[in-house]
Amino acid sequence: MPTTPPPTEGAADRPSRPSRPSRRRVLAALAAAVPAAGLPVLSSRAAAAPAAAPAAHGPAAADALPGGGDLGPNVLVFDPGTPNIQAKLDEIFKQQESAQFGPGRYALLFKPGTYNGLNAQLGFYTSIAGLGLSPDDTTFNGDVTVDAGWFNGNATQNFWRSAENLALNPVNGTNRWAVAQAAPFRRMHVKGGLNLAPDGYGWASGGYIADSRIDGTVGPYSQQQWYTRDSSVGGWHNAVWNMVFSGVTGAPGQTFPNPPYTTLDTTPVSREKPFLHLQGGDYRVFLPELRVNARGTTWGNGTPRGESVPLSQFYVAKPGNDAATLNAALAQGLNLLLTPGIYHLDRPIAVQRPGTVVLGLGYATLVPDNGVTALKVADVDGVRLAGFLIDAGPVNSATLLEVGPAGASANHAANPTTVQDVFLRIGGAGPGRATTSMVINSNHTIVDHTWVWRADHGDGVGWETNRADYGVRVNGSDVLATGLFVEHFNKYDVEWRGERGRTIFFQNEKAYDAPNQAAVQNGSTKGFAAYKVADTVTTHEGWGLGSYCYYNVDPTIRQDHGFEAPNRPGVKFHDLLVVSLGGKGQYEHVINNTGAPTSGTSTVPSTVVSYP
């Protein structure tokens, strides 16, 4: 498959590009300088029932923490009558456009109604969302735009931003959403087309769409990979390496590897992400219901199915709240709404109660300062973790996120825990270390869109500086991952030990900065697999999985394979690929000893359609 998309209607005059995709890490030095801390504080127009200000530190045992309250200064709430909306959007974008590792965090919320002539450009750590129960309740006659002008037309570093629950009538008929990892497009209705490439059709490495309807055609163009779940599209234009669909009406048929479309009629189990909405003048959080064999959106036929919970049942956390305060709120039976900002933790946030919701706004960020685990979940039913970032601290954490304790054994099939748009980062914003980033011990957990990233650029980056051996480890049984992005770990990026695990879409790059072959030697095996299924597992299945290598420190490094799994009938893979980016390192096989080796500098995938 060529590494550049074929000419398409409306794109014939675009400039030609080199045959090899220029990776985001290679061009990192060309990026605009990250703005310094100290961004101006923007006032909030969020309206909610007044409540006592939360304590900045842990409360005394007898103190009761309030539920509800205002959403803080970095949640901006607009209605159609708000003056100068475009100016405020432009102000935030100017601050956040190139602030890849800056401290700013913003949520832009729009009350139901119609907004004319807006172009909401989104920079780093900026989320935009409508406040209706349906996307069609909040309509832009305009656009929500992500482009890559800040990075010379290269969209491969457009991380950490999101759009949810809006209807768009794009000004020119097509909305541009040129993103990379950790940039979900959820519950959106585009009344036109959707262009996933930057202006000029530069390189892009995304991405994720769920519970959305695009009336026109989606044009990935230069996007290397993409996963779309439980949605509707009017058409899909082309593919580069790995395009995966599950439960999508209008999706192209199964044709991997040429073109590289992997298509499942339904998603085995799904439950959409919780979201904030207004009922009258009151904020509530909607909790969508579980769906089995899901297909299409949840909102196309009237009121979505699920439960709406008043904000009074949430502790509205603010930056400055410590872990003792957050745990006290949880112990009272409150859920957590993490407003935008950075939260430093000296002990884990402990989620013990079934059905607890921990929902972040505007990429709220948890930082374990002293080597603790940022968040631990008990082996209970129906916990929902959504919409926040965990940033490893300078002292090594054994783990950053644990879903269920070691040895968890309860059956959660009827009401699983969901981990959605929860992103983990080791290094980049500063020194960070973690042995294993995400551990899933509870059975039936659904991991729906995560990016677990050992940073390869930014501050605090180096083979030992931001050491992180393992990205995601799954010990629980019947765990489902939909949209799994895990990159650059020193050893295994994903290690799956639980039975009956399933993954729909996987994107990986091996660590760029391995100093030599010996540093990644795994016994007699050359290199640690990107995705390893343990030898003891008897049943496992995966669809649409890709691993790339770019060993730019030592281009002679070789990987025996990208994927490793027991060779038995119950362990099945569909549509696998490995890619050597420009010949910087090579794979000997795709999975185990199956699949042709990569070679040369052509950046052409080696594929396996079915294994065994």
Coordinates of C-alpha atoms in Angstrom, one line a residue:
M1 CA 0.0 0.0 0.0
P2 CA 1.5 3.4 -0.9
T3 CA 2.4 5.6 2.0
T4 CA 0.7 8.5 0.4
P5 CA -3.0 8.4 -0.4
P6 CA -4.0 8.2 -4.1
P7 CA -5.2 11.3 -5.9
T8 CA -8.9 12.0 -5.1
E9 CA -11.5 14.3 -6.2
G10 CA -10.9 17.8 -5.0
A11 CA -7.3 17.0 -4.1
A12 CA -5.6 16.8 -7.4
D13 CA -3.8 20.1 -7.0
R14 CA -2.3 19.5 -3.6
P15 CA 1.5 19.6 -3.5
S16 CA 3.4 16.4 -3.7
R17 CA 5.0 14.9 -0.6
P18 CA 8.0 12.7 0.0
S19 CA 7.3 9.0 -0.2
R20 CA 8.2 8.4 3.4
P21 CA 6.0 9.8 6.2
S22 CA 8.0 12.3 8.2
R23 CA 7.5 11.2 11.8
R24 CA 6.5 13.6 14.5
R25 CA 9.5 12.8 16.6
V26 CA 12.0 13.7 13.8
L27 CA 10.4 17.1 13.4
A28 CA 10.0 17.8 17.1
A29 CA 12.9 20.2 17.1
L30 CA 11.1 22.3 14.5
A31 CA 8.0 22.7 16.6
A32 CA 7.2 26.1 18.0
A33 CA 8.5 26.8 21.5
V34 CA 6.2 25.8 24.3
P35 CA 4.8 28.9 26.0
A36 CA 5.9 29.4 29.5
A37 CA 3.5 28.9 32.5
G38 CA 1.4 31.8 33.7
L39 CA -1.4 31.9 31.1
P40 CA -4.0 34.6 31.9
V41 CA -7.0 33.3 33.9
L42 CA -10.2 33.4 31.9
S43 CA -13.4 34.0 33.7
S44 CA -16.2 31.4 33.7
R45 CA -19.9 32.0 32.9
A46 CA -20.8 28.5 34.2
A47 CA -24.1 28.8 36.1
A48 CA -24.9 26.3 38.8
A49 CA -26.5 26.2 42.2
P50 CA -24.1 28.0 44.7
A51 CA -22.2 25.8 47.1
A52 CA -19.6 26.2 49.7
A53 CA -16.1 26.4 48.2
P54 CA -14.3 23.0 48.5
A55 CA -11.4 22.8 50.9
A56 CA -8.0 23.0 49.3
H57 CA -6.7 20.3 51.6
G58 CA -8.0 17.2 53.3
P59 CA -11.1 17.9 55.5
A60 CA -11.4 16.9 59.1
A61 CA -13.2 13.6 59.6
A62 CA -16.4 15.3 60.7
D63 CA -16.6 17.7 57.8
A64 CA -19.1 17.0 55.0
L65 CA -18.1 17.9 51.5
P66 CA -20.7 19.6 49.3
G67 CA -22.0 18.1 46.1
G68 CA -22.4 20.3 43.0
G69 CA -21.2 23.9 42.8
D70 CA -19.7 26.1 40.1
L71 CA -17.4 24.6 37.5
G72 CA -14.4 26.9 38.1
P73 CA -12.6 29.5 36.0
N74 CA -11.4 27.2 33.1
V75 CA -14.8 26.0 32.2
L76 CA -16.4 28.6 29.9
V77 CA -20.1 28.2 29.3
F78 CA -21.7 30.0 26.3
D79 CA -25.3 30.5 25.1
P80 CA -26.4 31.9 21.8
G81 CA -26.7 35.3 23.3
T82 CA -23.2 35.5 24.7
P83 CA -21.3 38.4 23.2
N84 CA -17.9 38.0 21.5
I85 CA -17.9 34.2 21.5
Q86 CA -15.5 34.1 18.6
A87 CA -13.0 36.4 20.3
K88 CA -13.0 34.3 23.4
L89 CA -12.4 31.1 21.3
D90 CA -9.6 32.8 19.5
E91 CA -8.0 33.9 22.8
I92 CA -7.9 30.4 24.2
F93 CA -6.7 29.0 20.9
K94 CA -3.8 31.5 20.8
Q95 CA -2.8 30.4 24.3
Q96 CA -3.1 26.7 23.6
E97 CA -2.2 26.3 19.9
S98 CA 1.4 25.2 20.5
A99 CA 1.4 24.7 24.3
Q100 CA 2.0 20.9 23.9
F101 CA 3.4 20.5 27.5
G102 CA 2.0 23.7 29.0
P103 CA -0.3 24.0 32.1
G104 CA -3.4 25.4 30.5
R105 CA -6.6 23.2 30.6
Y106 CA -9.9 24.4 29.2
A107 CA -13.5 23.1 28.6
L108 CA -15.7 25.1 26.3
L109 CA -19.4 24.3 26.9
F110 CA -22.3 25.4 24.7
K111 CA -25.9 25.5 25.9
P112 CA -28.5 24.1 23.5
G113 CA -29.3 26.5 20.7
T114 CA -28.0 27.7 17.4
Y115 CA -24.7 29.5 17.0
N116 CA -23.9 31.3 13.7
G117 CA -20.6 32.0 12.1
L118 CA -18.3 30.3 14.6
N119 CA -14.9 28.6 13.9
A120 CA -13.8 27.0 17.1
Q121 CA -10.1 26.2 16.6
L122 CA -8.9 23.8 19.2
G123 CA -5.4 23.7 20.6
F124 CA -3.8 21.5 23.3
Y125 CA -5.8 20.4 26.4
T126 CA -9.0 22.0 25.0
S127 CA -12.4 20.2 25.0
I128 CA -15.5 21.6 23.3
A129 CA -18.9 20.1 24.0
G130 CA -22.6 20.8 23.7
L131 CA -24.9 20.6 26.7
G132 CA -27.9 19.0 25.2
L133 CA -29.0 15.4 25.5
S134 CA -28.5 15.0 21.7
P135 CA -25.9 16.6 19.5
D136 CA -28.6 18.2 17.4
D137 CA -29.7 20.2 20.4
T138 CA -26.6 22.4 20.0
T139 CA -25.9 23.4 16.4
F140 CA -23.0 25.4 15.0
N141 CA -23.5 27.0 11.6
G142 CA -19.7 26.9 11.5
D143 CA -16.8 24.7 12.2
V144 CA -14.8 23.0 15.0
T145 CA -11.3 22.9 13.5
V146 CA -8.0 21.2 14.2
D147 CA -5.2 22.1 11.8
A148 CA -1.4 22.0 12.0
G149 CA -0.2 25.5 11.1
W150 CA 1.7 25.6 14.4
F151 CA 3.8 22.6 13.3
N152 CA 4.5 23.5 9.6
G153 CA 1.5 21.5 8.4
N154 CA 2.4 18.3 10.2
A155 CA -0.5 17.0 12.3
T156 CA 1.3 14.1 14.0
Q157 CA 1.6 16.0 17.2
N158 CA -2.0 17.3 17.5
F159 CA -2.7 15.4 20.7
W160 CA -5.0 16.0 23.8
R161 CA -8.1 17.8 22.5
S162 CA -11.7 16.7 22.0
A163 CA -15.1 17.5 20.5
E164 CA -18.3 16.1 21.8
N165 CA -22.1 16.4 21.5
L166 CA -22.4 19.1 18.8
A167 CA -24.0 19.3 15.4
L168 CA -22.0 21.2 12.7
N169 CA -23.0 22.8 9.5
P170 CA -19.5 23.4 8.1
V171 CA -19.1 26.7 6.3
N172 CA -17.6 25.1 3.1
G173 CA -19.4 21.8 3.5
T174 CA -16.5 19.9 5.1
N175 CA -15.2 20.2 8.7
R176 CA -11.4 19.7 9.3
W177 CA -10.3 17.5 12.2
A178 CA -6.6 16.8 11.6
V179 CA -5.6 15.1 14.9
A180 CA -3.2 12.5 16.2
Q181 CA -3.6 10.5 19.4
A182 CA -5.7 11.3 22.4
A183 CA -8.1 13.5 20.4
P184 CA -11.6 11.8 20.5
F185 CA -14.5 12.9 18.3
R186 CA -17.5 11.7 20.2
R187 CA -21.3 12.1 19.8
M188 CA -20.9 14.5 16.9
H189 CA -23.2 15.2 14.0
V190 CA -21.5 16.6 10.9
K191 CA -24.0 17.8 8.4
G192 CA -21.5 17.5 5.6
G193 CA -18.1 15.9 5.2
L194 CA -15.2 15.4 7.5
N195 CA -11.5 15.9 6.5
L196 CA -9.0 14.2 8.8
A197 CA -5.9 15.7 7.2
P198 CA -4.3 19.1 7.7
D199 CA -4.3 21.9 5.2
G200 CA -1.8 20.9 2.5
Y201 CA -2.3 17.2 3.2
G202 CA 0.7 16.9 5.5
W203 CA 1.3 13.9 7.7
A204 CA -1.2 12.8 10.3
S205 CA -1.3 9.9 12.8
G206 CA -4.7 9.5 14.4
G207 CA -7.4 8.8 15.6
Y208 CA -10.8 7.9 17.0
I209 CA -14.5 8.6 16.3
A210 CA -17.4 7.1 18.3
D211 CA -21.2 7.5 18.5
S212 CA -21.1 10.1 15.7
R213 CA -22.9 10.7 12.4
I214 CA -21.1 12.2 9.4
D215 CA -23.7 12.8 6.7
G216 CA -21.1 13.3 4.0
T217 CA -17.9 11.5 3.2
V218 CA -15.0 11.1 5.7
G219 CA -11.6 11.8 3.9
P220 CA -8.7 10.4 5.9
Y221 CA -6.2 11.4 3.1
S222 CA -2.8 11.2 4.9
Q223 CA -4.0 9.6 8.1
Q224 CA -2.0 6.5 8.7
Q225 CA -4.6 4.8 10.9
W226 CA -8.0 5.4 12.3
Y227 CA -10.7 3.6 14.4
T228 CA -14.4 4.4 14.1
R229 CA -17.0 2.8 16.4
D230 CA -20.8 2.7 16.6
S231 CA -21.3 5.5 14.1
S232 CA -22.8 6.4 10.7
V233 CA -20.9 7.7 7.7
G234 CA -22.0 8.8 4.3
G235 CA -18.8 7.4 2.8
W236 CA -15.1 6.8 3.4
H237 CA -12.6 8.1 0.9
N238 CA -9.3 6.2 1.2
A239 CA -6.9 4.5 3.5
V240 CA -3.2 4.4 4.1
W241 CA -2.2 1.7 6.6
N242 CA -4.9 0.6 9.0
M243 CA -8.6 1.8 9.0
V244 CA -10.8 -0.2 11.4
F245 CA -14.6 0.0 11.8
S246 CA -16.9 -1.7 14.2
G247 CA -20.7 -1.1 14.3
V248 CA -20.5 1.6 11.7
T249 CA -23.3 2.0 9.1
G250 CA -22.0 3.1 5.8
A251 CA -18.5 1.8 6.5
P252 CA -16.5 0.3 3.6
G253 CA -16.5 -3.5 3.3
Q254 CA -13.8 -5.8 4.6
T255 CA -10.8 -5.6 2.2
F256 CA -7.6 -5.7 4.3
P257 CA -4.9 -5.3 3.2
N258 CA -5.8 -3.7 -0.1
P259 CA -7.2 -1.3 0.7
P260 CA -6.5 -1.8 4.5
Y261 CA -10.1 -1.8 5.8
T262 CA -11.0 -4.0 8.7
T263 CA -14.8 -4.0 9.2
L264 CA -16.9 -5.6 12.0
D265 CA -20.6 -5.3 11.6
T266 CA -21.1 -4.7 15.3
T267 CA -19.1 -3.9 18.5
P268 CA -19.4 -6.8 20.9
V269 CA -20.0 -4.7 24.0
S270 CA -20.0 -0.9 24.4
R271 CA -21.2 1.8 26.7
E272 CA -20.7 5.4 25.7
K273 CA -18.8 7.9 27.7
P274 CA -20.6 9.9 30.5
F275 CA -21.3 13.5 29.5
L276 CA -22.4 16.8 31.1
H277 CA -25.8 18.2 30.1
L278 CA -28.3 20.8 31.1
Q279 CA -31.8 20.1 32.3
G280 CA -33.5 23.4 32.6
G281 CA -30.8 25.5 34.4
D282 CA -29.3 22.5 36.2
Y283 CA -26.2 20.5 35.3
R284 CA -26.5 16.8 35.3
V285 CA -24.3 13.9 34.1
F286 CA -25.8 11.4 31.7
L287 CA -24.7 7.8 32.0
P288 CA -25.4 5.9 28.8
E289 CA -26.5 2.3 29.1
L290 CA -24.6 -0.8 28.1
R291 CA -25.1 -2.1 24.6
V292 CA -24.4 -5.6 23.2
N293 CA -23.6 -6.1 19.5
A294 CA -23.9 -2.4 19.1
R295 CA -24.3 -0.7 15.7
G296 CA -24.9 3.0 14.9
T297 CA -25.3 5.9 17.2
T298 CA -27.2 6.0 20.6
W299 CA -28.9 9.3 19.9
G300 CA -30.6 9.0 16.5
N301 CA -34.0 7.9 17.6
G302 CA -35.1 10.2 20.4
T303 CA -33.8 10.4 24.0
P304 CA -30.7 8.3 24.6
R305 CA -31.1 5.4 26.9
G306 CA -29.4 5.6 30.3
E307 CA -29.5 7.5 33.5
S308 CA -29.2 11.2 34.2
V309 CA -27.6 12.0 37.6
P310 CA -27.8 15.5 39.2
L311 CA -24.5 17.4 39.8
S312 CA -25.4 17.4 43.5
Q313 CA -24.2 13.8 43.5
F314 CA -20.7 14.9 42.3
Y315 CA -17.9 16.5 44.2
V316 CA -16.8 19.3 41.8
A317 CA -13.0 19.1 42.3
K318 CA -10.7 22.0 41.7
P319 CA -7.0 22.1 41.2
G320 CA -5.5 22.4 44.7
N321 CA -7.7 19.7 46.0
D322 CA -5.5 16.9 47.4
A323 CA -6.0 13.2 47.3
A324 CA -7.3 13.2 50.9
T325 CA -10.1 15.5 49.9
L326 CA -11.0 13.5 46.8
N327 CA -11.0 10.3 48.8
A328 CA -13.2 11.9 51.5
A329 CA -15.7 12.9 48.8
L330 CA -15.7 9.3 47.5
A331 CA -16.2 7.9 51.0
Q332 CA -19.3 10.1 51.4
G333 CA -20.8 8.4 48.3
L334 CA -20.1 11.3 45.9
N335 CA -18.8 10.9 42.4
L336 CA -15.9 13.1 41.2
L337 CA -16.1 15.8 38.5
L338 CA -12.5 16.9 37.9
T339 CA -12.6 20.5 36.5
P340 CA -9.7 21.5 34.2
G341 CA -6.3 21.8 35.8
I342 CA -3.4 19.8 37.3
Y343 CA -3.9 17.8 40.5
H344 CA -0.9 16.7 42.5
L345 CA -1.4 13.5 44.5
D346 CA 0.5 12.1 47.5
R347 CA -1.6 9.0 47.7
P348 CA -3.9 7.1 45.3
I349 CA -7.4 8.2 44.6
A350 CA -9.3 5.1 45.9
V351 CA -12.6 4.2 44.1
Q352 CA -14.3 1.7 46.3
R353 CA -18.1 2.0 45.6
P354 CA -19.9 0.3 42.7
G355 CA -21.1 2.6 40.0
T356 CA -18.8 5.5 40.9
V357 CA -18.1 8.0 38.2
V358 CA -14.8 9.9 37.8
L359 CA -15.3 12.3 35.0
G360 CA -12.7 14.9 33.9
L361 CA -13.3 18.1 32.0
G362 CA -10.7 19.8 29.8
Y363 CA -8.0 17.2 30.2
A364 CA -7.9 17.4 34.0
T365 CA -4.5 15.9 34.9
L366 CA -3.5 13.7 37.8
V367 CA 0.2 13.7 38.9
P368 CA 1.5 11.2 41.4
D369 CA 4.3 13.1 43.1
N370 CA 6.0 10.5 45.3
G371 CA 5.8 7.2 43.4
V372 CA 2.3 6.3 44.3
T373 CA -0.4 5.0 41.9
A374 CA -2.6 7.8 40.8
L375 CA -5.9 5.9 40.9
K376 CA -7.0 2.5 42.1
V377 CA -10.4 0.9 41.6
A378 CA -11.8 -1.9 43.7
D379 CA -13.2 -5.1 42.2
V380 CA -16.7 -3.7 42.0
D381 CA -19.4 -3.3 39.3
G382 CA -19.9 -0.4 37.0
V383 CA -17.2 2.1 37.7
R384 CA -16.8 4.7 34.9
L385 CA -13.5 6.5 34.4
A386 CA -13.5 9.1 31.7
G387 CA -11.9 12.2 30.3
F388 CA -8.6 12.7 32.2
L389 CA -4.9 12.5 31.8
I390 CA -2.4 10.8 34.2
D391 CA 1.1 12.3 34.1
A392 CA 3.8 10.2 35.8
G393 CA 5.8 12.0 38.4
P394 CA 9.6 12.1 38.8
V395 CA 9.7 9.3 41.4
N396 CA 9.0 5.9 39.8
S397 CA 5.5 4.6 40.3
A398 CA 5.0 0.8 40.2
T399 CA 1.7 1.5 38.4
L400 CA -0.2 4.7 37.4
L401 CA -3.7 3.2 37.0
E402 CA -5.1 0.0 38.5
V403 CA -8.6 -1.3 37.7
G404 CA -9.2 -4.0 40.3
P405 CA -6.7 -5.3 42.8
A406 CA -4.3 -8.2 42.0
G407 CA -6.3 -11.4 42.0
A408 CA -9.6 -9.7 41.2
S409 CA -12.2 -12.4 40.4
A410 CA -15.7 -11.1 40.4
N411 CA -18.0 -11.4 37.4
H412 CA -18.9 -7.9 36.0
A413 CA -20.4 -9.0 32.7
A414 CA -23.8 -7.3 33.4
N415 CA -22.2 -4.0 34.6
P416 CA -18.5 -3.7 33.6
T417 CA -16.1 -0.9 34.5
T418 CA -15.3 1.4 31.6
V419 CA -12.1 3.3 31.0
Q420 CA -12.8 5.9 28.3
D421 CA -10.6 8.8 27.0
V422 CA -8.2 8.1 29.9
F423 CA -4.7 8.9 28.7
L424 CA -1.4 8.1 30.4
R425 CA 1.9 9.9 29.8
I426 CA 5.5 9.2 31.1
G427 CA 7.8 12.1 30.4
G428 CA 7.4 15.0 28.0
A429 CA 6.0 17.5 30.4
G430 CA 9.0 16.8 32.7
P431 CA 10.7 13.9 34.3
G432 CA 8.4 10.9 34.8
R433 CA 8.9 7.2 35.5
A434 CA 6.6 4.2 35.9
T435 CA 7.2 0.5 35.7
T436 CA 3.8 -0.5 34.4
S437 CA 1.4 2.2 33.4
M438 CA -2.1 0.7 33.2
V439 CA -3.0 -2.6 34.9
I440 CA -6.5 -4.1 34.3
N441 CA -7.2 -6.8 36.9
S442 CA -11.0 -6.7 37.0
N443 CA -12.9 -9.1 34.6
H444 CA -15.1 -7.7 31.8
T445 CA -13.5 -4.2 31.9
I446 CA -13.9 -2.2 28.7
V447 CA -11.0 0.0 27.7
D448 CA -12.6 2.3 25.1
H449 CA -10.0 4.7 23.7
T450 CA -6.7 5.2 25.5
W451 CA -3.3 6.5 24.6
V452 CA -0.6 5.2 26.9
W453 CA 2.6 7.1 25.9
R454 CA 6.2 7.0 27.0
A455 CA 7.2 10.3 25.6
D456 CA 9.9 10.5 22.9
H457 CA 10.1 14.3 22.8
G458 CA 9.7 17.1 25.3
D459 CA 11.3 17.4 28.7
G460 CA 12.6 14.5 30.8
V461 CA 13.0 12.2 27.8
G462 CA 15.7 9.5 27.4
W463 CA 16.1 5.7 27.4
E464 CA 16.6 5.6 31.2
T465 CA 15.4 9.1 32.0
N466 CA 11.7 8.3 31.5
R467 CA 12.1 4.6 32.0
A468 CA 8.8 2.7 31.6
D469 CA 9.0 -1.0 30.9
Y470 CA 5.4 -1.9 30.3
G471 CA 2.5 0.1 28.9
V472 CA -0.7 -1.9 29.5
R473 CA -0.9 -5.2 31.3
V474 CA -4.2 -7.1 31.3
N475 CA -4.7 -9.8 34.0
G476 CA -8.5 -9.9 34.0
S477 CA -10.6 -12.2 31.9
D478 CA -13.1 -11.1 29.2
V479 CA -11.5 -7.7 28.9
L480 CA -12.4 -5.8 25.7
A481 CA -10.2 -3.0 24.3
T482 CA -11.7 -0.7 21.5
G483 CA -9.2 1.8 20.3
L484 CA -5.9 0.9 22.0
F485 CA -3.0 3.2 21.4
V486 CA 0.2 2.3 23.3
E487 CA 3.7 3.5 22.3
H488 CA 7.4 3.6 23.0
F489 CA 7.8 1.4 26.1
N490 CA 11.1 0.0 27.1
K491 CA 9.8 -3.6 27.0
Y492 CA 6.3 -4.9 26.2
D493 CA 3.9 -2.2 25.1
V494 CA 0.9 -4.5 25.8
E495 CA 1.1 -7.7 27.8
W496 CA -2.2 -9.7 27.9
R497 CA -2.4 -12.5 30.5
G498 CA -6.2 -12.8 31.0
E499 CA -8.4 -15.2 29.2
R500 CA -10.9 -14.4 26.4
G501 CA -9.4 -10.9 25.8
R502 CA -10.4 -9.0 22.7
T503 CA -8.9 -5.9 21.0
I504 CA -10.5 -4.0 18.1
F505 CA -7.8 -1.7 16.7
F506 CA -4.3 -1.3 18.1
Q507 CA -1.7 1.3 17.2
N508 CA 1.9 1.2 18.3
E509 CA 5.3 2.5 17.8
K510 CA 8.3 0.8 19.4
A511 CA 10.6 3.0 21.5
Y512 CA 12.7 5.2 19.1
D513 CA 15.5 5.7 21.5
A514 CA 16.8 2.2 22.2
P515 CA 20.6 2.7 22.2
N516 CA 21.5 -0.7 20.7
Q517 CA 20.3 -4.3 20.0
A518 CA 21.3 -5.4 23.5
A519 CA 19.0 -2.9 25.2
V520 CA 16.0 -4.5 23.6
Q521 CA 17.1 -8.1 23.6
N522 CA 14.5 -10.4 25.2
G523 CA 16.4 -13.6 26.0
S524 CA 17.0 -15.3 22.7
T525 CA 14.3 -13.1 21.0
K526 CA 15.3 -9.9 19.2
G527 CA 13.2 -7.1 20.6
F528 CA 10.1 -7.1 22.9
A529 CA 6.8 -7.6 21.0
A530 CA 4.5 -4.6 20.8
Y531 CA 1.6 -6.9 21.8
K532 CA 2.3 -10.1 23.7
V533 CA -0.4 -12.7 24.6
A534 CA 1.0 -14.8 27.5
D535 CA 1.9 -18.4 26.8
T536 CA -0.7 -19.6 29.3
V537 CA -3.7 -18.0 27.4
T538 CA -6.0 -20.4 25.5
T539 CA -8.5 -17.9 24.0
H540 CA -7.8 -14.4 22.6
E541 CA -8.8 -12.4 19.5
G542 CA -7.7 -9.2 17.9
W543 CA -8.7 -7.2 14.8
G544 CA -6.8 -4.5 13.0
L545 CA -3.5 -4.3 14.9
G546 CA -0.4 -2.4 13.7
S547 CA 3.1 -1.8 15.1
Y548 CA 5.8 0.5 13.6
C549 CA 9.5 0.8 14.4
Y550 CA 11.7 3.8 14.0
Y551 CA 15.0 3.0 15.7
N552 CA 16.7 6.3 14.9
V553 CA 19.5 6.0 17.5
D554 CA 20.6 2.6 16.1
P555 CA 18.9 1.8 12.8
T556 CA 20.5 -1.7 12.7
I557 CA 18.2 -2.9 15.5
R558 CA 15.9 -5.8 14.4
Q559 CA 12.7 -7.0 15.9
D560 CA 11.9 -10.7 15.6
H561 CA 8.2 -9.8 15.4
G562 CA 5.6 -7.1 16.3
F563 CA 3.2 -9.6 17.8
E564 CA 3.8 -12.7 20.0
A565 CA 1.1 -15.2 21.0
P566 CA 0.6 -18.9 21.7
N567 CA 0.1 -20.9 18.5
R568 CA -3.2 -22.6 19.4
P569 CA -6.7 -22.5 17.7
G570 CA -8.3 -20.3 20.3
V571 CA -5.9 -17.5 19.9
K572 CA -6.8 -15.6 16.7
F573 CA -5.7 -12.5 15.0
H574 CA -7.1 -10.7 11.9
D575 CA -5.5 -8.0 9.8
L576 CA -2.0 -7.4 11.3
L577 CA 0.7 -5.2 10.0
V578 CA 4.2 -4.1 10.9
V579 CA 6.0 -1.1 9.3
S580 CA 9.6 0.0 9.3
L581 CA 9.6 3.8 9.0
G582 CA 12.2 4.7 6.5
G583 CA 14.3 1.7 7.2
K584 CA 15.2 2.7 10.8
G585 CA 15.2 -0.8 12.2
Q586 CA 13.4 -3.8 10.7
Y587 CA 10.9 -6.6 11.6
E588 CA 11.8 -10.2 10.8
H589 CA 8.2 -11.3 10.9
V590 CA 4.7 -9.9 11.7
I591 CA 3.5 -12.4 14.4
N592 CA 5.7 -15.1 15.9
N593 CA 7.5 -16.6 12.8
T594 CA 4.7 -15.7 10.4
G595 CA 4.7 -12.8 7.9
A596 CA 7.3 -11.4 5.6
P597 CA 10.1 -9.3 6.9
T598 CA 10.2 -5.6 6.3
S599 CA 13.2 -4.3 4.4
G600 CA 14.7 -1.2 2.8
T601 CA 13.5 2.3 3.3
S602 CA 10.2 2.1 1.4
T603 CA 8.0 2.2 4.5
V604 CA 5.7 -0.5 3.1
P605 CA 3.7 -2.6 5.6
S606 CA 4.2 -6.3 5.9
T607 CA 0.8 -7.8 6.6
V608 CA -0.9 -11.0 7.9
V609 CA -4.6 -11.3 7.1
S610 CA -5.3 -14.2 9.5
Y611 CA -3.4 -16.0 12.2
P612 CA -3.0 -18.9 12.8

